[in-house]
mmCIF file of C-alpha atoms (C1' of nucleotides) in Angstrom:
data_model
loop_
_atom_site.group_PDB
_atom_site.id
_atom_site.type_symbol
_atom_site.label_atom_id
_atom_site.label_comp_id
_atom_site.label_asym_id
_atom_site.label_seq_id
_atom_site.Cartn_x
_atom_site.Cartn_y
_atom_site.Cartn_z
ATOM 1 C CA MET A 529 67.077 207.426 -120.642
ATOM 2 C CA LEU A 530 63.964 207.321 -118.414
ATOM 3 C CA LEU A 531 62.457 210.176 -120.502
ATOM 4 C CA LEU A 532 63.234 208.201 -123.477
ATOM 5 C CA GLY A 533 62.198 205.156 -122.157
ATOM 6 C CA ALA A 534 58.646 206.660 -121.038
ATOM 7 C CA ALA A 535 58.291 208.095 -124.111
ATOM 8 C CA SER A 536 58.739 205.136 -126.321
ATOM 9 C CA ALA A 537 56.669 202.914 -124.121
ATOM 10 C CA LEU A 538 53.823 205.863 -124.104
ATOM 11 C CA VAL A 539 54.079 205.333 -128.163
ATOM 12 C CA ASP A 540 54.336 201.944 -128.132
ATOM 13 C CA GLY A 541 51.184 201.360 -125.627
ATOM 14 C CA ILE A 542 48.693 203.487 -127.670
ATOM 15 C CA ASN A 543 49.933 202.154 -131.000
ATOM 16 C CA GLU A 544 49.612 198.216 -129.709
ATOM 17 C CA ARG A 545 45.935 199.171 -128.348
ATOM 18 C CA VAL A 546 44.870 201.210 -131.322
ATOM 19 C CA ARG A 547 46.087 197.894 -133.561
ATOM 20 C CA ALA A 548 44.303 195.793 -131.057
ATOM 21 C CA GLY A 549 40.997 197.762 -131.989
ATOM 22 C CA GLY A 550 41.210 196.442 -135.447
ATOM 23 C CA PHE A 551 43.556 199.109 -137.102
ATOM 24 C CA THR A 552 46.523 197.035 -137.928
ATOM 25 C CA ASP A 553 47.647 198.885 -140.956
ATOM 26 C CA LEU A 554 48.673 201.963 -139.090
ATOM 27 C CA ARG A 555 52.114 202.978 -137.463
ATOM 28 C CA PRO A 556 52.548 205.436 -134.651
ATOM 29 C CA ALA A 557 53.502 208.193 -137.494
ATOM 30 C CA HIS A 558 50.306 208.021 -138.739
ATOM 31 C CA GLY A 559 48.925 209.083 -135.237
ATOM 32 C CA PHE A 560 50.800 212.398 -135.633
ATOM 33 C CA ALA A 561 49.006 213.286 -138.843
ATOM 34 C CA PHE A 562 45.832 212.138 -137.336
ATOM 35 C CA VAL A 563 46.357 215.023 -134.864
ATOM 36 C CA ARG A 564 46.639 217.793 -137.278
ATOM 37 C CA LEU A 565 43.897 216.405 -139.567
ATOM 38 C CA ALA A 566 41.347 216.089 -136.709
ATOM 39 C CA PRO A 567 39.985 219.053 -135.878
ATOM 40 C CA ASP A 568 39.185 220.755 -139.542
ATOM 41 C CA GLY A 569 41.324 219.053 -141.935
ATOM 42 C CA ALA A 570 44.291 220.651 -143.345
ATOM 43 C CA THR A 571 46.362 220.725 -146.705
ATOM 44 C CA VAL A 572 49.436 218.875 -147.668
ATOM 45 C CA VAL A 573 51.821 221.484 -146.796
ATOM 46 C CA GLU A 574 50.072 222.116 -143.557
ATOM 47 C CA LEU A 575 50.731 218.703 -142.735
ATOM 48 C CA ALA A 576 53.975 218.555 -143.878
ATOM 49 C CA GLU A 577 54.948 221.295 -141.561
ATOM 50 C CA HIS A 578 53.350 219.787 -138.756
ATOM 51 C CA LEU A 579 55.228 216.298 -139.410
ATOM 52 C CA GLY A 580 58.468 218.105 -139.934
ATOM 53 C CA VAL A 581 58.774 216.407 -143.702
ATOM 54 C CA THR A 582 58.724 217.495 -147.153
ATOM 55 C CA LYS A 583 55.472 218.373 -148.706
ATOM 56 C CA GLN A 584 56.131 215.165 -150.853
ATOM 57 C CA ALA A 585 56.432 213.016 -148.046
ATOM 58 C CA ALA A 586 53.329 214.424 -146.392
ATOM 59 C CA SER A 587 51.495 213.752 -149.891
ATOM 60 C CA GLN A 588 52.803 210.464 -149.983
ATOM 61 C CA MET A 589 51.402 209.719 -146.511
ATOM 62 C CA ALA A 590 48.283 211.347 -147.587
ATOM 63 C CA ASP A 591 47.960 208.818 -150.375
ATOM 64 C CA GLU A 592 48.577 205.857 -148.189
ATOM 65 C CA LEU A 593 45.904 207.175 -145.594
ATOM 66 C CA VAL A 594 43.254 207.733 -148.755
ATOM 67 C CA ARG A 595 43.915 204.447 -150.207
ATOM 68 C CA LYS A 596 43.463 202.676 -146.673
ATOM 69 C CA GLY A 597 40.313 204.885 -146.299
ATOM 70 C CA TYR A 598 41.152 207.029 -143.253
ATOM 71 C CA VAL A 599 41.387 210.237 -145.199
ATOM 72 C CA GLU A 600 39.367 212.200 -148.033
ATOM 73 C CA ARG A 601 41.047 214.503 -150.288
ATOM 74 C CA ARG A 602 38.316 217.180 -151.138
ATOM 75 C CA PRO A 603 38.683 220.712 -153.181
ATOM 76 C CA HIS A 604 39.747 223.169 -150.825
ATOM 77 C CA PRO A 605 36.800 225.665 -149.971
ATOM 78 C CA SER A 606 38.834 228.961 -150.805
ATOM 79 C CA ASP A 607 41.963 228.026 -152.699
ATOM 80 C CA ALA A 608 41.493 226.285 -156.038
ATOM 81 C CA ARG A 609 45.246 224.850 -155.756
ATOM 82 C CA ALA A 610 44.581 223.420 -152.807
ATOM 83 C CA ARG A 611 42.961 220.357 -151.500
ATOM 84 C CA LEU A 612 41.720 219.661 -148.043
ATOM 85 C CA LEU A 613 42.770 216.461 -146.409
ATOM 86 C CA THR A 614 39.790 215.415 -143.936
ATOM 87 C CA LEU A 615 39.222 212.260 -141.814
ATOM 88 C CA THR A 616 36.707 209.629 -143.135
ATOM 89 C CA GLU A 617 34.371 208.055 -140.503
ATOM 90 C CA ARG A 618 36.813 205.540 -140.291
ATOM 91 C CA GLY A 619 39.446 207.759 -139.490
ATOM 92 C CA TRP A 620 37.540 209.480 -136.788
ATOM 93 C CA ALA A 621 36.699 205.995 -135.328
ATOM 94 C CA CYS A 622 40.555 205.462 -135.244
ATOM 95 C CA THR A 623 41.054 208.801 -133.659
ATOM 96 C CA ARG A 624 38.528 207.955 -130.784
ATOM 97 C CA ALA A 625 40.535 204.453 -130.553
ATOM 98 C CA ALA A 626 43.675 206.293 -130.102
ATOM 99 C CA ASP A 627 42.675 208.884 -127.234
ATOM 100 C CA GLU A 628 41.052 206.110 -125.552
ATOM 101 C CA ALA A 629 44.356 203.996 -125.884
ATOM 102 C CA ALA A 630 46.302 207.005 -124.662
ATOM 103 C CA ILE A 631 43.959 207.362 -121.629
ATOM 104 C CA ALA A 632 44.106 203.711 -120.824
ATOM 105 C CA VAL A 633 48.366 203.759 -120.957
ATOM 106 C CA LEU A 634 48.248 207.034 -118.863
ATOM 107 C CA GLN A 635 45.591 206.358 -116.409
ATOM 108 C CA PRO A 636 47.147 203.841 -113.982
ATOM 109 C CA TRP A 637 50.157 206.218 -114.059
ATOM 110 C CA ALA A 638 48.460 209.207 -113.026
ATOM 111 C CA ASP A 639 46.474 207.131 -110.324
ATOM 112 C CA ALA A 640 49.710 205.924 -108.605
ATOM 113 C CA LEU A 641 51.144 209.459 -108.916
ATOM 114 C CA GLY A 642 48.212 211.403 -107.125
ATOM 115 C CA PRO A 643 47.017 215.104 -108.990
ATOM 116 C CA ALA A 644 49.710 217.022 -107.301
ATOM 117 C CA GLN A 645 52.755 215.206 -108.439
ATOM 118 C CA LEU A 646 51.105 214.796 -111.913
ATOM 119 C CA SER A 647 50.754 218.483 -112.410
ATOM 120 C CA ALA A 648 54.366 218.880 -111.218
ATOM 121 C CA VAL A 649 55.696 216.444 -113.915
ATOM 122 C CA ARG A 650 53.461 218.327 -116.223
ATOM 123 C CA THR A 651 54.897 221.429 -115.932
ATOM 124 C CA ALA A 652 58.505 220.055 -115.732
ATOM 125 C CA LEU A 653 57.986 218.477 -118.885
ATOM 126 C CA SER A 654 56.231 221.545 -120.494
ATOM 127 C CA ARG A 655 59.766 223.562 -119.333
ATOM 128 C CA LEU A 656 62.071 221.177 -121.263
ATOM 129 C CA ALA A 657 59.775 220.788 -124.408
ATOM 130 C CA VAL A 658 59.798 222.978 -127.059
ATOM 131 C CA PRO A 659 56.073 223.491 -128.697
ATOM 132 C CA GLY A 660 56.834 222.820 -131.852
ATOM 133 C CA ARG A 661 59.008 219.751 -131.868
ATOM 134 C CA ILE A 662 57.356 216.430 -131.795
ATOM 135 C CA ARG A 663 58.216 213.961 -134.346
ATOM 136 C CA PRO A 664 61.787 212.360 -133.431
ATOM 137 C CA THR A 665 62.705 209.765 -136.274
ATOM 138 C CA TRP A 666 66.100 210.159 -135.247
ATOM 139 C CA MET B 720 52.635 214.871 -126.165
ATOM 140 C CA LEU B 721 54.438 216.674 -123.618
ATOM 141 C CA LEU B 722 56.640 213.398 -123.075
ATOM 142 C CA LEU B 723 57.381 213.312 -126.581
ATOM 143 C CA GLY B 724 57.945 216.952 -126.995
ATOM 144 C CA ALA B 725 60.348 216.806 -123.755
ATOM 145 C CA ALA B 726 62.115 213.481 -125.002
ATOM 146 C CA SER B 727 62.577 215.140 -128.479
ATOM 147 C CA ALA B 728 63.940 218.369 -127.213
ATOM 148 C CA LEU B 729 66.640 216.421 -124.541
ATOM 149 C CA VAL B 730 67.860 214.287 -127.756
ATOM 150 C CA ASP B 731 68.307 216.996 -130.308
ATOM 151 C CA GLY B 732 69.713 219.262 -127.663
ATOM 152 C CA ILE B 733 72.200 216.559 -126.582
ATOM 153 C CA ASN B 734 72.908 215.990 -130.353
ATOM 154 C CA GLU B 735 73.246 219.839 -131.214
ATOM 155 C CA ARG B 736 75.908 220.290 -128.476
ATOM 156 C CA VAL B 737 77.890 216.942 -129.256
ATOM 157 C CA ARG B 738 77.910 218.287 -133.087
ATOM 158 C CA ALA B 739 79.291 222.009 -131.984
ATOM 159 C CA GLY B 740 82.011 219.605 -129.782
ATOM 160 C CA GLY B 741 83.134 218.744 -133.378
ATOM 161 C CA PHE B 742 81.482 215.493 -133.779
ATOM 162 C CA THR B 743 79.796 216.259 -136.736
ATOM 163 C CA ASP B 744 79.529 213.383 -138.248
ATOM 164 C CA LEU B 745 77.509 211.218 -136.028
ATOM 165 C CA ARG B 746 73.547 210.958 -135.324
ATOM 166 C CA PRO B 747 71.751 210.701 -132.119
ATOM 167 C CA ALA B 748 71.271 206.840 -133.137
ATOM 168 C CA HIS B 749 75.073 206.664 -132.734
ATOM 169 C CA GLY B 750 74.809 207.681 -128.968
ATOM 170 C CA PHE B 751 72.528 204.768 -128.477
ATOM 171 C CA ALA B 752 75.507 202.440 -129.465
ATOM 172 C CA PHE B 753 78.014 204.007 -127.682
ATOM 173 C CA VAL B 754 75.965 203.574 -124.313
ATOM 174 C CA ARG B 755 76.344 200.012 -125.043
ATOM 175 C CA LEU B 756 79.969 199.857 -126.315
ATOM 176 C CA ALA B 757 81.232 202.509 -123.274
ATOM 177 C CA PRO B 758 81.908 200.000 -120.429
ATOM 178 C CA ASP B 759 83.543 197.229 -121.770
ATOM 179 C CA GLY B 760 82.874 196.840 -125.191
ATOM 180 C CA ALA B 761 80.250 194.227 -126.909
ATOM 181 C CA THR B 762 79.859 192.053 -129.730
ATOM 182 C CA VAL B 763 77.692 192.889 -132.989
ATOM 183 C CA VAL B 764 75.037 190.514 -131.519
ATOM 184 C CA GLU B 765 74.701 192.272 -128.309
ATOM 185 C CA LEU B 766 74.763 195.637 -130.046
ATOM 186 C CA ALA B 767 71.869 194.549 -132.188
ATOM 187 C CA GLU B 768 70.039 193.374 -128.890
ATOM 188 C CA HIS B 769 70.525 196.684 -127.448
ATOM 189 C CA LEU B 770 69.700 198.546 -130.450
ATOM 190 C CA GLY B 771 66.639 196.375 -131.256
ATOM 191 C CA VAL B 772 67.720 195.838 -134.918
ATOM 192 C CA THR B 773 69.218 192.878 -136.757
ATOM 193 C CA LYS B 774 72.553 191.989 -136.362
ATOM 194 C CA GLN B 775 73.219 193.009 -140.140
ATOM 195 C CA ALA B 776 72.115 196.025 -139.287
ATOM 196 C CA ALA B 777 74.076 196.686 -135.846
ATOM 197 C CA SER B 778 77.155 195.278 -138.294
ATOM 198 C CA GLN B 779 76.712 197.822 -140.712
ATOM 199 C CA MET B 780 76.662 200.522 -137.890
ATOM 200 C CA ALA B 781 80.017 199.486 -136.274
ATOM 201 C CA ASP B 782 81.545 199.458 -139.891
ATOM 202 C CA GLU B 783 80.341 203.129 -140.172
ATOM 203 C CA LEU B 784 81.734 203.702 -136.681
ATOM 204 C CA VAL B 785 84.901 202.038 -137.687
ATOM 205 C CA ARG B 786 85.396 203.904 -140.782
ATOM 206 C CA LYS B 787 84.809 207.331 -138.800
ATOM 207 C CA GLY B 788 87.454 206.307 -136.032
ATOM 208 C CA TYR B 789 85.279 205.829 -133.042
ATOM 209 C CA VAL B 790 85.107 202.205 -132.902
ATOM 210 C CA GLU B 791 87.898 199.244 -133.128
ATOM 211 C CA ARG B 792 87.067 195.666 -134.025
ATOM 212 C CA ARG B 793 89.539 193.446 -131.838
ATOM 213 C CA PRO B 794 89.302 189.547 -131.659
ATOM 214 C CA HIS B 795 87.372 188.487 -128.402
ATOM 215 C CA PRO B 796 89.318 187.102 -125.789
ATOM 216 C CA SER B 797 87.220 183.941 -125.256
ATOM 217 C CA ASP B 798 85.489 183.215 -128.686
ATOM 218 C CA ALA B 799 87.148 183.073 -131.669
ATOM 219 C CA ARG B 800 83.961 183.272 -133.692
ATOM 220 C CA ALA B 801 83.112 186.733 -132.041
ATOM 221 C CA ARG B 802 84.859 190.108 -132.358
ATOM 222 C CA LEU B 803 84.847 192.715 -129.750
ATOM 223 C CA LEU B 804 83.875 196.129 -130.385
ATOM 224 C CA THR B 805 85.319 198.744 -128.341
ATOM 225 C CA LEU B 806 85.606 202.538 -128.181
ATOM 226 C CA THR B 807 88.799 204.147 -129.694
ATOM 227 C CA GLU B 808 90.132 207.460 -127.968
ATOM 228 C CA ARG B 809 87.988 209.412 -130.114
ATOM 229 C CA GLY B 810 84.837 207.313 -128.986
ATOM 230 C CA TRP B 811 85.596 207.867 -125.539
ATOM 231 C CA ALA B 812 86.186 211.466 -126.205
ATOM 232 C CA CYS B 813 82.631 211.822 -127.909
ATOM 233 C CA THR B 814 80.941 209.693 -125.073
ATOM 234 C CA ARG B 815 82.418 212.323 -122.556
ATOM 235 C CA ALA B 816 81.179 215.105 -124.655
ATOM 236 C CA ALA B 817 77.914 213.667 -124.840
ATOM 237 C CA ASP B 818 77.788 213.184 -120.924
ATOM 238 C CA GLU B 819 78.437 216.962 -120.682
ATOM 239 C CA ALA B 820 76.112 217.610 -123.186
ATOM 240 C CA ALA B 821 73.341 215.610 -121.318
ATOM 241 C CA ILE B 822 73.998 217.748 -118.162
ATOM 242 C CA ALA B 823 74.089 220.784 -119.896
ATOM 243 C CA VAL B 824 70.582 220.226 -121.415
ATOM 244 C CA LEU B 825 69.316 218.779 -117.811
ATOM 245 C CA GLN B 826 70.739 220.949 -115.313
ATOM 246 C CA PRO B 827 68.615 224.117 -115.772
ATOM 247 C CA TRP B 828 65.737 221.962 -115.576
ATOM 248 C CA ALA B 829 66.908 220.091 -112.442
ATOM 249 C CA ASP B 830 67.513 223.554 -110.627
ATOM 250 C CA ALA B 831 64.295 224.927 -111.619
ATOM 251 C CA LEU B 832 62.400 221.688 -110.116
ATOM 252 C CA GLY B 833 64.461 221.222 -106.920
ATOM 253 C CA PRO B 834 65.712 217.786 -105.618
ATOM 254 C CA ALA B 835 62.363 216.731 -104.313
ATOM 255 C CA GLN B 836 60.234 217.184 -107.403
ATOM 256 C CA LEU B 837 63.152 215.592 -109.446
ATOM 257 C CA SER B 838 63.188 212.485 -107.898
ATOM 258 C CA ALA B 839 59.454 212.588 -107.962
ATOM 259 C CA VAL B 840 59.392 212.894 -111.942
ATOM 260 C CA ARG B 841 62.324 210.354 -111.792
ATOM 261 C CA THR B 842 60.527 207.529 -110.024
ATOM 262 C CA ALA B 843 57.279 208.499 -112.104
ATOM 263 C CA LEU B 844 58.943 208.014 -115.348
ATOM 264 C CA SER B 845 60.468 204.903 -114.116
ATOM 265 C CA ARG B 846 57.149 203.585 -113.527
ATOM 266 C CA LEU B 847 55.729 204.006 -117.183
ATOM 267 C CA ALA B 848 59.037 202.993 -118.588
ATOM 268 C CA VAL B 849 59.984 199.667 -119.539
ATOM 269 C CA PRO B 850 63.710 198.843 -119.237
ATOM 270 C CA GLY B 851 64.584 197.810 -122.055
ATOM 271 C CA ARG B 852 62.816 199.595 -124.811
ATOM 272 C CA ILE B 853 64.808 202.568 -125.593
ATOM 273 C CA ARG B 854 64.877 202.998 -129.461
ATOM 274 C CA PRO B 855 61.768 204.314 -130.876
ATOM 275 C CA THR B 856 62.655 204.837 -134.603
ATOM 276 C CA TRP B 857 58.622 204.956 -135.013
ATOM 277 C "C1'" DC C 608 48.613 242.457 -165.878
ATOM 278 C "C1'" DA C 609 53.322 240.834 -165.784
ATOM 279 C "C1'" DG C 610 56.294 238.707 -162.085
ATOM 280 C "C1'" DA C 611 56.880 236.293 -157.922
ATOM 281 C "C1'" DT C 612 55.151 233.340 -154.479
ATOM 282 C "C1'" DT C 613 52.568 229.158 -153.336
ATOM 283 C "C1'" DG C 614 50.147 224.476 -153.332
ATOM 284 C "C1'" DG C 615 50.670 220.030 -155.392
ATOM 285 C "C1'" DT C 616 52.417 216.390 -158.286
ATOM 286 C "C1'" DC C 617 55.917 213.368 -160.836
ATOM 287 C "C1'" DA C 618 60.376 211.363 -161.023
ATOM 288 C "C1'" DA C 619 64.777 209.953 -159.562
ATOM 289 C "C1'" DG C 620 67.939 208.637 -155.735
ATOM 290 C "C1'" DC C 621 69.839 207.716 -151.177
ATOM 291 C "C1'" DT C 622 69.960 205.753 -146.358
ATOM 292 C "C1'" DG C 623 68.853 202.214 -143.059
ATOM 293 C "C1'" DC C 624 66.763 198.923 -142.701
ATOM 294 C "C1'" DT C 625 64.954 194.034 -143.534
ATOM 295 C "C1'" DT C 626 64.856 189.129 -145.073
ATOM 296 C "C1'" DG C 627 67.503 184.998 -146.932
ATOM 297 C "C1'" DA C 628 71.642 182.399 -147.698
ATOM 298 C "C1'" DC C 629 75.913 180.919 -146.115
ATOM 299 C "C1'" DT C 630 80.699 179.836 -143.400
ATOM 300 C "C1'" DA C 631 83.312 179.168 -139.354
ATOM 301 C "C1'" DA C 632 83.558 178.421 -134.511
ATOM 302 C "C1'" DA C 633 81.456 176.533 -130.324
ATOM 303 C "C1'" DT C 634 78.461 173.777 -127.604
ATOM 304 C "C1'" DA C 635 75.313 169.304 -126.791
ATOM 305 C "C1'" DG C 636 73.977 164.688 -127.072
ATOM 306 C "C1'" DT C 637 74.960 160.377 -127.561
ATOM 307 C "C1'" DA D 739 85.138 161.195 -129.499
ATOM 308 C "C1'" DC D 740 82.317 162.489 -133.320
ATOM 309 C "C1'" DT D 741 78.372 164.083 -135.338
ATOM 310 C "C1'" DA D 742 74.617 167.224 -134.912
ATOM 311 C "C1'" DT D 743 72.876 171.875 -133.461
ATOM 312 C "C1'" DT D 744 73.491 176.159 -132.096
ATOM 313 C "C1'" DT D 745 75.778 180.851 -132.534
ATOM 314 C "C1'" DA D 746 78.596 185.051 -134.303
ATOM 315 C "C1'" DG D 747 79.467 187.184 -138.216
ATOM 316 C "C1'" DT D 748 79.306 188.323 -143.156
ATOM 317 C "C1'" DC D 749 77.451 189.059 -148.409
ATOM 318 C "C1'" DA D 750 73.633 190.147 -151.023
ATOM 319 C "C1'" DA D 751 69.156 191.586 -152.762
ATOM 320 C "C1'" DG D 752 65.273 194.406 -151.699
ATOM 321 C "C1'" DC D 753 62.377 197.376 -149.857
ATOM 322 C "C1'" DA D 754 60.217 201.523 -147.033
ATOM 323 C "C1'" DG D 755 60.118 206.437 -146.193
ATOM 324 C "C1'" DC D 756 62.405 210.191 -146.987
ATOM 325 C "C1'" DT D 757 65.253 213.557 -149.891
ATOM 326 C "C1'" DT D 758 66.293 216.570 -153.868
ATOM 327 C "C1'" DG D 759 65.296 218.797 -158.217
ATOM 328 C "C1'" DA D 760 61.794 220.049 -161.868
ATOM 329 C "C1'" DC D 761 57.563 221.225 -162.937
ATOM 330 C "C1'" DC D 762 52.346 222.978 -163.824
ATOM 331 C "C1'" DA D 763 48.659 225.786 -162.354
ATOM 332 C "C1'" DA D 764 46.456 228.765 -159.164
ATOM 333 C "C1'" DT D 765 46.861 232.871 -156.082
ATOM 334 C "C1'" DC D 766 49.253 237.226 -154.596
ATOM 335 C "C1'" DT D 767 51.690 241.434 -155.453
ATOM 336 C "C1'" DG D 768 53.325 246.091 -157.049
#
DNA sequence: CAGATTGGTCAAGCTGCTTGACTAAATAGT
DNA sequence: ACTATTTAGTCAAGCAGCTTGACCAATCTG
């Protein structure tokens, strides 16, 4: 219960701050998409795998993010079937805002814990967590 | 990310074991309902508040649990408007199975950590978590 | 270079939730 | 005591996000 409550508070806290920063048309789920798109972009199929949904659902979310100005669909450099989804400047701005929000939420917690206990928690969590699985949607 | 992954792994692990125990017609969301109904039962409105959804949605879930044989609707002892939702014997059996599953998932983790670090993690999480908020549904 | 695979879209449908409107029982205000 | 408001619950309609199924075009394989 503590674990779920903490995870929930973290996501809500980040989301709230991102919204307060002017990105009111995004939900936490979009953040998970940004994580995959941020480094070098991704195809719809790759995004779908990352989010754990069908490619149709991922394509739908991509449509929404394009419509809202966070993502661009550009031709894939090496595969004429595929299209590369990349962040626009606004998409990058949102990603930066989310990073800052995450730090702002976690910082007081890290301060209160001290570095030794923090790393203990970190290793403890990594033992329980399975790498690939991020998205709940229960 | 670790926190989300751990929470997700925990929920999935419990759900998987509960399903393996014969309760294949339940989702993790139902577990959150059982938590509120288990001690003494609850009304639809109380269940809705606990789950963070509208009373209509809670009523709908209650219907489903009644239909599947986990919950009973009985007249409320002190309020003729209300109906008290209580667990059936099957509901209690499922609750016990879930408790055992939770222990089974967490035990190896607790063993690996040791009691001192475990309580450190516990207090750390309780500092971040907000009591009421449990349900993500992002 | 035919056959199978892969990336993406279109279309239809479902599930879990929401808002809105309403009844009946309980409570509050004179 | 009696009206007015609140509260518990249901019925109905609608929506958002996801699914399955079918399909086309580009790519890979033998």
